[in-house]
Short mmCIF file of C-alpha atoms in Angstrom, two decimals:
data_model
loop_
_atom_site.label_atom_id
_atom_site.label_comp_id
_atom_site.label_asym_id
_atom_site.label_seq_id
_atom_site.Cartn_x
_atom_site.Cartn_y
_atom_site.Cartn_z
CA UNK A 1 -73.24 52.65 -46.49
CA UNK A 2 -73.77 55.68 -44.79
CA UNK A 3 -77.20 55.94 -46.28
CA UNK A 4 -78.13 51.94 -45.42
CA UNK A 5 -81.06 51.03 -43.47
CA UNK A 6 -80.03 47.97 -41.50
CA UNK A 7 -82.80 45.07 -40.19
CA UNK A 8 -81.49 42.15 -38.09
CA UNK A 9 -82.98 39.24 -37.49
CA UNK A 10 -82.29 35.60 -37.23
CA UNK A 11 -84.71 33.01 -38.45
CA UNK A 12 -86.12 31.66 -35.40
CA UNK A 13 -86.98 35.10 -33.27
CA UNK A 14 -90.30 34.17 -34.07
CA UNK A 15 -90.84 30.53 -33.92
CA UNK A 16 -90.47 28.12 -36.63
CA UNK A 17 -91.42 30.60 -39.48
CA UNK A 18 -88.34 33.46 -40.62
CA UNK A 19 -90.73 34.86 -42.78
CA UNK A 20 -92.25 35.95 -39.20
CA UNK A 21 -89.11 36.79 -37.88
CA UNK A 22 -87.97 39.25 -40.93
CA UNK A 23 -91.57 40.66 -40.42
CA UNK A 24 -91.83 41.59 -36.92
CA UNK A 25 -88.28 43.54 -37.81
CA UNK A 26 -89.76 45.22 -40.69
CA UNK A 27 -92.91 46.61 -39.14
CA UNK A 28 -90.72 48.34 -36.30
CA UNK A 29 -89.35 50.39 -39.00
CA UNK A 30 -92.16 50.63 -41.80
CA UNK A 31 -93.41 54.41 -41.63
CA UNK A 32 -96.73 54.74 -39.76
CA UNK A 33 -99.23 55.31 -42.66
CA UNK A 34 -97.85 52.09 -43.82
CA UNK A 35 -97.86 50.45 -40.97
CA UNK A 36 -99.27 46.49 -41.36
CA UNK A 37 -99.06 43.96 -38.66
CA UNK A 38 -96.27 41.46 -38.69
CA UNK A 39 -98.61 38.15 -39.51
CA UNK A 40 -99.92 39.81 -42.39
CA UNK A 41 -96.49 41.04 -43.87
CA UNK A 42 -95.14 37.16 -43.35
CA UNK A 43 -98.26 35.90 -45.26
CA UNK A 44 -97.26 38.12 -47.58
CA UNK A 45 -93.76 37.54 -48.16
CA UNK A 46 -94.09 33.88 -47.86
CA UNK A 47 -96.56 34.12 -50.57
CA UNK A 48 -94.26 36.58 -52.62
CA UNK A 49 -91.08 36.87 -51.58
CA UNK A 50 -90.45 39.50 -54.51
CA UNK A 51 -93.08 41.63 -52.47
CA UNK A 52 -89.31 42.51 -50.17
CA UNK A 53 -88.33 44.54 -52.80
CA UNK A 54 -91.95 46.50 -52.62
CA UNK A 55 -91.10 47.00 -49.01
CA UNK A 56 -87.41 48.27 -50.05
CA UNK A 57 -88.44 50.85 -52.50
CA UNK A 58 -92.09 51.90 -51.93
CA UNK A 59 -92.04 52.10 -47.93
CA UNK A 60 -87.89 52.44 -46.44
CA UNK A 61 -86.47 54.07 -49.18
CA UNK A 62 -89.16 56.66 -50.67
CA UNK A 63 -87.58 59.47 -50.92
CA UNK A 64 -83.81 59.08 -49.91
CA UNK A 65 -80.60 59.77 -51.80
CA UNK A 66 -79.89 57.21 -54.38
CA UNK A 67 -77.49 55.61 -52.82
CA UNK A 68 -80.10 54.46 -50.16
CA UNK A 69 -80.37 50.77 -49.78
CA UNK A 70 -81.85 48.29 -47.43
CA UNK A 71 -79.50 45.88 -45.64
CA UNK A 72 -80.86 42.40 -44.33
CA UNK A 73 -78.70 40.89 -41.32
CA UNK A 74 -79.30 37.40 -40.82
CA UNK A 75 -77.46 35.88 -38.23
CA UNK A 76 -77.42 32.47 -37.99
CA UNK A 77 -78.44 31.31 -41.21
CA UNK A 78 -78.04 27.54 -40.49
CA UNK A 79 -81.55 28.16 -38.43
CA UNK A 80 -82.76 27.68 -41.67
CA UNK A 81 -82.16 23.86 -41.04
CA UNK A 82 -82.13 23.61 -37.21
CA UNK A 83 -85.09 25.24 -36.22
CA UNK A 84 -87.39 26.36 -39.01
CA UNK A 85 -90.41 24.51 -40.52
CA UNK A 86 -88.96 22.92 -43.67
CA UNK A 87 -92.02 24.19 -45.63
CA UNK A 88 -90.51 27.67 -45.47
CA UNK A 89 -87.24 27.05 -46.48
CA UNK A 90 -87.38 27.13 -50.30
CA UNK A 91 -89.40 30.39 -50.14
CA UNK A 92 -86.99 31.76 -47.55
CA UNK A 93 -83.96 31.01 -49.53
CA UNK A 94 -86.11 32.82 -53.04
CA UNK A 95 -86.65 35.68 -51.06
CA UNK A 96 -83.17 36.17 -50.02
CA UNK A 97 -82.34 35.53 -53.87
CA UNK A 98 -84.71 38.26 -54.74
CA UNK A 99 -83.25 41.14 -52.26
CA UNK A 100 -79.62 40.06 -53.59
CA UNK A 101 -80.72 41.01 -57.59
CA UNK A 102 -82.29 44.17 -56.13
CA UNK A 103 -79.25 46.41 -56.37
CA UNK A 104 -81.06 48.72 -53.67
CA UNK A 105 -80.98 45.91 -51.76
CA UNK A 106 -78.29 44.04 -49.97
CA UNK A 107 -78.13 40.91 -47.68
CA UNK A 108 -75.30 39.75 -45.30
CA UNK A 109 -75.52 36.50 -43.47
CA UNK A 110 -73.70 34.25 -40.69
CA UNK A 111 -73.27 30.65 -41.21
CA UNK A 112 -71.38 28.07 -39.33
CA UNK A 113 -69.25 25.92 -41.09
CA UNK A 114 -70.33 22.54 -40.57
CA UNK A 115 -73.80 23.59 -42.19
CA UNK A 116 -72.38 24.40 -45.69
CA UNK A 117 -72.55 21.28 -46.90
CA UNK A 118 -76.29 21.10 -46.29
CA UNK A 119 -76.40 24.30 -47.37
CA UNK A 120 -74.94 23.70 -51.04
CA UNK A 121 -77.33 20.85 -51.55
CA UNK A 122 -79.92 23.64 -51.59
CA UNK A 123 -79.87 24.93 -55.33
CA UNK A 124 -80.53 28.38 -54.75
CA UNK A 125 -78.48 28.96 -51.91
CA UNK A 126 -75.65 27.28 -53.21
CA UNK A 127 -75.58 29.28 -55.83
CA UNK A 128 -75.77 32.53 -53.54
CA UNK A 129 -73.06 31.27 -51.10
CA UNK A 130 -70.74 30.13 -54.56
CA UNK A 131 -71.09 33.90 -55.27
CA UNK A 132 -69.73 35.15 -52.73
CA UNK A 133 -68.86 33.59 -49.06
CA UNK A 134 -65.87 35.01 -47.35
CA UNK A 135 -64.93 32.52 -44.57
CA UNK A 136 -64.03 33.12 -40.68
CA UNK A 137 -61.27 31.11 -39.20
CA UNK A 138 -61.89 30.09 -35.90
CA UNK A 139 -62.46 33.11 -32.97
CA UNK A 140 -58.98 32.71 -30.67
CA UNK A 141 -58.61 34.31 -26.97
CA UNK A 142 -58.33 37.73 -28.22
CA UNK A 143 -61.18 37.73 -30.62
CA UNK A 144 -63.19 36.20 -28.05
CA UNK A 145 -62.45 38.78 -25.32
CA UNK A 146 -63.16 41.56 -28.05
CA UNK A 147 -66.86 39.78 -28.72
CA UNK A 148 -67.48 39.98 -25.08
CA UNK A 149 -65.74 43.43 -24.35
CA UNK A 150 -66.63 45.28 -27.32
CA UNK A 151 -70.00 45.03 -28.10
CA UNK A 152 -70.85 45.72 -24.24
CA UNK A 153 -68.90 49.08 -24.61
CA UNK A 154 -71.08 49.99 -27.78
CA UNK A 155 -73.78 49.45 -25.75
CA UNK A 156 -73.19 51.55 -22.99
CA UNK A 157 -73.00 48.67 -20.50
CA UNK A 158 -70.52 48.20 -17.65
CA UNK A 159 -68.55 44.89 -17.65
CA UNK A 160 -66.49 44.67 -14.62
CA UNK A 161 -62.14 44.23 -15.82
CA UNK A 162 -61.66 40.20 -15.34
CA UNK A 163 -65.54 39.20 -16.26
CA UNK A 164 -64.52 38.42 -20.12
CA UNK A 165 -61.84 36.57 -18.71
CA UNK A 166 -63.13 34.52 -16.35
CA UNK A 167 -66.31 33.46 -18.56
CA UNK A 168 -63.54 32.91 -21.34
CA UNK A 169 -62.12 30.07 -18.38
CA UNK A 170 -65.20 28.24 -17.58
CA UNK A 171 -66.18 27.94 -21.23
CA UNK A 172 -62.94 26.83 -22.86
CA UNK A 173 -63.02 25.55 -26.40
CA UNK A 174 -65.84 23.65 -27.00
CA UNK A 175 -68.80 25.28 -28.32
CA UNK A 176 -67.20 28.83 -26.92
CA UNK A 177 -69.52 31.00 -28.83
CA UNK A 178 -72.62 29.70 -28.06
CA UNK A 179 -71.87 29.35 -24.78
CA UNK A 180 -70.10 32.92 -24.38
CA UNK A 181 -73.75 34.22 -26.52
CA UNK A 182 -75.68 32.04 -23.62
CA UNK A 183 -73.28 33.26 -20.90
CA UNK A 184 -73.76 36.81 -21.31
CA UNK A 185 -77.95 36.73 -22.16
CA UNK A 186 -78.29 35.29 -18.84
CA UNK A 187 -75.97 38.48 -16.93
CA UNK A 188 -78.18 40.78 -19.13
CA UNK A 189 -81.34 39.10 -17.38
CA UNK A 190 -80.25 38.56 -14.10
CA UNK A 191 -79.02 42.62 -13.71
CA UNK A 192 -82.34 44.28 -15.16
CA UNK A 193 -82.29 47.31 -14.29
CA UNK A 194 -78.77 48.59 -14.30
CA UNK A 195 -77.12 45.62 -16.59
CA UNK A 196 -74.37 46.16 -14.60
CA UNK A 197 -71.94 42.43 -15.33
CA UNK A 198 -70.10 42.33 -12.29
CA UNK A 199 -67.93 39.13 -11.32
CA UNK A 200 -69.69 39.18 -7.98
CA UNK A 201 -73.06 38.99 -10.68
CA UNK A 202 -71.49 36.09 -12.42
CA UNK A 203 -70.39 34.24 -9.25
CA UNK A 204 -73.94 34.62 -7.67
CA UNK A 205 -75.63 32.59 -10.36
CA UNK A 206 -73.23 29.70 -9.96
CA UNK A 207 -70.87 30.65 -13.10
CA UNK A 208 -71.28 28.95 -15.83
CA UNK A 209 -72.58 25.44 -14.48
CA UNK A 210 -75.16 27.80 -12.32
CA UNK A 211 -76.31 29.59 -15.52
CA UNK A 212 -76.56 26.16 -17.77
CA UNK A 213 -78.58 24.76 -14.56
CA UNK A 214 -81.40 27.53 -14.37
CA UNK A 215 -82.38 27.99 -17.93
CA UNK A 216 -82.65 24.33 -18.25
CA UNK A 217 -85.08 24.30 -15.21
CA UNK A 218 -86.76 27.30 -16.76
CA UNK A 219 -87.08 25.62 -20.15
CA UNK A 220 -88.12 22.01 -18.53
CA UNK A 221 -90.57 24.10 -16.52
CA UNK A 222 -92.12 25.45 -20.16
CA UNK A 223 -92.36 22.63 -22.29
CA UNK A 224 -93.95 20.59 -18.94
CA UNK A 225 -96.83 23.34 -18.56
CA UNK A 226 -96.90 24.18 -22.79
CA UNK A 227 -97.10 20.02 -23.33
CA UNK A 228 -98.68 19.03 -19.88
CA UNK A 229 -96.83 16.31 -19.69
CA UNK A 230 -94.53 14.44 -17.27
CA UNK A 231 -90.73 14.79 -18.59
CA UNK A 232 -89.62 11.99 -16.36
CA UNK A 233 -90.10 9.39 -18.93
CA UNK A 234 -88.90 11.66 -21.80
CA UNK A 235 -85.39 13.03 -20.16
CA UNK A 236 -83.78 9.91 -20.16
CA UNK A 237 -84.75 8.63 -23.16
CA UNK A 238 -83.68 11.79 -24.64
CA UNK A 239 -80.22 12.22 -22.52
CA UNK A 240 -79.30 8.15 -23.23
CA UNK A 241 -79.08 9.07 -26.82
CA UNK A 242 -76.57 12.14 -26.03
CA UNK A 243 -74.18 10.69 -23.51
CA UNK A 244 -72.04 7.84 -23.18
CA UNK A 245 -71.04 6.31 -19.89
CA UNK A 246 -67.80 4.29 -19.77
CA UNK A 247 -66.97 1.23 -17.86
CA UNK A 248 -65.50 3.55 -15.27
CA UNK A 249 -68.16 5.40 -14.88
CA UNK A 250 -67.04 8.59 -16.57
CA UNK A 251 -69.62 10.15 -18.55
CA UNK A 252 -68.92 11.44 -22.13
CA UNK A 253 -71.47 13.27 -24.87
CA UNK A 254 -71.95 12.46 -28.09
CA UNK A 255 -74.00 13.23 -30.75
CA UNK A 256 -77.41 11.82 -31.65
CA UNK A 257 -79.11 12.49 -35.27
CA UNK A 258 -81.88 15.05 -34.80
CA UNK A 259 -84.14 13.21 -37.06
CA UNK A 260 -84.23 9.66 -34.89
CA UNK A 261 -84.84 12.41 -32.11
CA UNK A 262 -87.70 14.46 -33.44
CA UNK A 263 -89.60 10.73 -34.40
CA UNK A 264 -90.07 9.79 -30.67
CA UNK A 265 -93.15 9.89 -29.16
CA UNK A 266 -94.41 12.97 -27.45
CA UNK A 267 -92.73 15.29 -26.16
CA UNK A 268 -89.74 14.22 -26.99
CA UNK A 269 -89.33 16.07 -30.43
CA UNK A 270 -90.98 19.57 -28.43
CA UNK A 271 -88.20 19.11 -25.66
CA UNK A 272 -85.82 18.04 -28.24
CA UNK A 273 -86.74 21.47 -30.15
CA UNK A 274 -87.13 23.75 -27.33
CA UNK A 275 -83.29 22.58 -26.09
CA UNK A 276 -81.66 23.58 -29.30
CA UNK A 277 -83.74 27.37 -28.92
CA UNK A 278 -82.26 27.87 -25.36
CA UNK A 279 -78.78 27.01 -26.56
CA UNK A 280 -78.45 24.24 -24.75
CA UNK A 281 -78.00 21.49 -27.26
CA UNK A 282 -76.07 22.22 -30.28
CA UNK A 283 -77.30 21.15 -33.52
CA UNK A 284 -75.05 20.64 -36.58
CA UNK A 285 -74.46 19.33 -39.41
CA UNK A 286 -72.41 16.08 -40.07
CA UNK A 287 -71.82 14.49 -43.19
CA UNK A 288 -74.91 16.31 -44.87
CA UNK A 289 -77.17 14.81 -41.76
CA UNK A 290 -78.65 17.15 -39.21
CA UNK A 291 -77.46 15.92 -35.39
CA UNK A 292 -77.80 17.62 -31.83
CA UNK A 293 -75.56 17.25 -29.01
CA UNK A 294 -74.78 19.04 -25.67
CA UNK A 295 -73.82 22.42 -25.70
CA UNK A 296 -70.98 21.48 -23.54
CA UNK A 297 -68.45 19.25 -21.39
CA UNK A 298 -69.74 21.07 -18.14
CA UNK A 299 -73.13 18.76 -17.56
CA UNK A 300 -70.44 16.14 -16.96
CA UNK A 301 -67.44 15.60 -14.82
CA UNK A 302 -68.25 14.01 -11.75
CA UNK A 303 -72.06 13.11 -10.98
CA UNK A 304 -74.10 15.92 -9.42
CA UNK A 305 -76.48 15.54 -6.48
CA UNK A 306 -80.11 15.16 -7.23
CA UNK A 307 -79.97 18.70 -5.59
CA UNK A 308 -78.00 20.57 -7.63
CA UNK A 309 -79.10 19.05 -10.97
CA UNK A 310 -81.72 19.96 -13.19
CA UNK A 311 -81.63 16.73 -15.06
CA UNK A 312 -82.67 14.26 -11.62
CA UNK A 313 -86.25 14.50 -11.26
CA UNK A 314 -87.70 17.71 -10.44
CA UNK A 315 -90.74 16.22 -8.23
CA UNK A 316 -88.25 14.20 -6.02
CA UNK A 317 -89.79 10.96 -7.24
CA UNK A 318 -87.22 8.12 -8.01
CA UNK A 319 -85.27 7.99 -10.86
CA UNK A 320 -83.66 5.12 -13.00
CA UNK A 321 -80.89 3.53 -11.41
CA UNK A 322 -77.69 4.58 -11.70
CA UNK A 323 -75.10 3.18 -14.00
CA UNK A 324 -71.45 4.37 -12.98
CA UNK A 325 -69.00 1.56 -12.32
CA UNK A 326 -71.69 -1.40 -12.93
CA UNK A 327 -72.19 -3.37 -15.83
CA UNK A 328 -73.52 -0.85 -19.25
CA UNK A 329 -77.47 -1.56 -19.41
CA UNK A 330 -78.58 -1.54 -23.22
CA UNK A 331 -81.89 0.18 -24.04
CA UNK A 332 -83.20 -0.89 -27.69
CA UNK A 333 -84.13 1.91 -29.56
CA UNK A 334 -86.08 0.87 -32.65
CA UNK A 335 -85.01 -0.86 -36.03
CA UNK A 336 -83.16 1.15 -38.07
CA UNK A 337 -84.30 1.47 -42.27
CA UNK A 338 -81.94 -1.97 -42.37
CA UNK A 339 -83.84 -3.88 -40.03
CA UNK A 340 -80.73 -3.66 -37.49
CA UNK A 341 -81.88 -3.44 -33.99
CA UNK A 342 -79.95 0.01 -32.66
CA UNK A 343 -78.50 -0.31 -29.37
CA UNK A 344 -77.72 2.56 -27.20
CA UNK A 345 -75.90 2.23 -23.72
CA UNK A 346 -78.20 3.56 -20.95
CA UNK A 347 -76.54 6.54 -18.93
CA UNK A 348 -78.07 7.72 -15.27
CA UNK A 349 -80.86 10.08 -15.28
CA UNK A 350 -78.94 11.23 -12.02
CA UNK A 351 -75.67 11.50 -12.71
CA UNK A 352 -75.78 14.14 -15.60
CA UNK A 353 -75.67 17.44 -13.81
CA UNK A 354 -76.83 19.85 -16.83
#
């Protein structure tokens, strides 16, 4: 390995397309008298995907020892299914096919475990993950401290004693590493210069429930100027089909499937789709059928003031009434492929503090 040439990427850095993704990665380390602009290397790849192995032998690897080889990192393989186009996928998956017959070659990919399932039903990567998958129990305390700790040392950054800790606290178990992932991208981009992750750093932007707050204002914010349209309608619609409210009033998540999701009417699947990319709603796999939910327990608890949440509306116009300790309100969705009318209990627009 000492003679490897590593490029990371996950599928969606670019968008929808990994093709793009892989590309942009490859041209930062293609030498300059072959340099080719990342569209054109995607076109190519997605037209070829045996053309990787051109790339691996002709451009990275002229001239090194034999043992030279090309390592692709692809982290978070299950983007494959959450976030890119399906039109890529099959070509995707043959590329990745092709670099793993290349012995000068090599390919080493993350996958969550509920998205094997979907996963095997894809021919080709079954086959590739039957070959050889070595499997991660879950990440306790320690190893979570380490993922925080560790990498932050390797990079030469300062992380105060106490910060994994603390972070470790507010996120707890559910959904703990892409929250801890989400957690510390938003310390990197609140301390530009220095990138110095102080608790006092931490505490300023409101923890963890600060942190969740402003990137979903920022991402509301994007998809209301990228769409021009009014979210008001949209947000609850979206938000009745991921929480439950109780007769007491307590309000609970719960899944939704992505696909009922992404066939509402504008912009419902682009808000839908730009959630999942900010790591704020999880998407999974369940019983071979794609499903989002909230990244976490924290939107909930008790009901936030229209002033500290970034669900109530942003323009201070009025919002749906409330349902807490009143009578559930049912909202019919649309008929389901059986003709059953779906019913889904109506939660408040403002008492989900996100």
């Amino acid at each position: 390995s000492q003679h490897w040439r590593v490029v990371s990427f996950t599928p969606s850095d670019a968008g929808d397309d990994p093709f793009l993704a892989l590309a942009v990665e490859l041209s930062r380390v293609l030498p300059l008298a072959h340099a080719r602009k990342p569209t054109n290397i995607a076109a190519a790849l997605a037209d070829a995907p045996q053309q990787l192995t051109e790339y691996a032998a002709t451009l990275l690897l002229a001239g090194r020892s034999s043992d030279a080889a090309l390592m692709l990192f692809v982290d978070q393989l299950e983007e494959l299914f959450t976030l890119g186009a399906n039109r890529y996928r099959a070509a995707f998956v043959e590329l990745l096919a092709q670099a793993v017959a290349n012995p000068r070659l090599r390919v080493l990919a993350t996958l969550r475990a509920d998205f094997l399932t979907q996963s095997m039903a894809e021919p080709t990567l079954g086959l590739l993950l039957q070959a050889s998958t070595f499997q991660l129990g879950p990440a306790g305390p320690a190893a979570l401290a380490d993922m925080i700790r560790k990498p932050a040392m390797r990079a030469g950054l300062y992380l105060e004693e106490g910060l994994a800790d603390e972070i470790l606290r507010e996120v707890g178990d559910s959904g703990a590493l892409p929250l801890v992932a989400f957690c510390l991208e938003e310390l990197y981009r609140q301390t530009v210069p220095e990138h110095r992750l102080t608790l006092d750093v931490y505490r300023a932007i409101g923890g963890l429930r600060g942190a969740i707050g402003r990137r979903a204002g920022e991402l509301l914010d994007e998809i209301g100027k990228a769409e021009r349209a009014d979210l008001g309608a949209a947000l609850p619609l979206v938000f009745r089909a991921l929480a439950h409210v109780d007769a007491a009033g307590k309000t609970t998540r719960q899944r939704a499937f992505k696909d009922e999701l992404m066939a509402g009417p504008a912009p419902i699947p682009q808000l839908v789709q730009t959630l999942i990319s900010g790591h704020l709603l999880l998407a999974e796999d369940v019983g071979g059928r794609a499903t989002v939910m909230l990244s976490h327990e924290v939107p909930f608890g008790r009901a936030a003031s229209g002033h500290d949440s970034a669900l109530t509306n942003r323009r201070g116009r009025a919002t749906p009434g409330a349902v807490r300790n009143s009578a559930s309100v049912n909202l019919v969705d649309r008929r389901s492929s059986s003709g059953s009318v779906k019913v889904m209990k109506a939660t408040s627009f403002d008492s989900i503090s996100f």
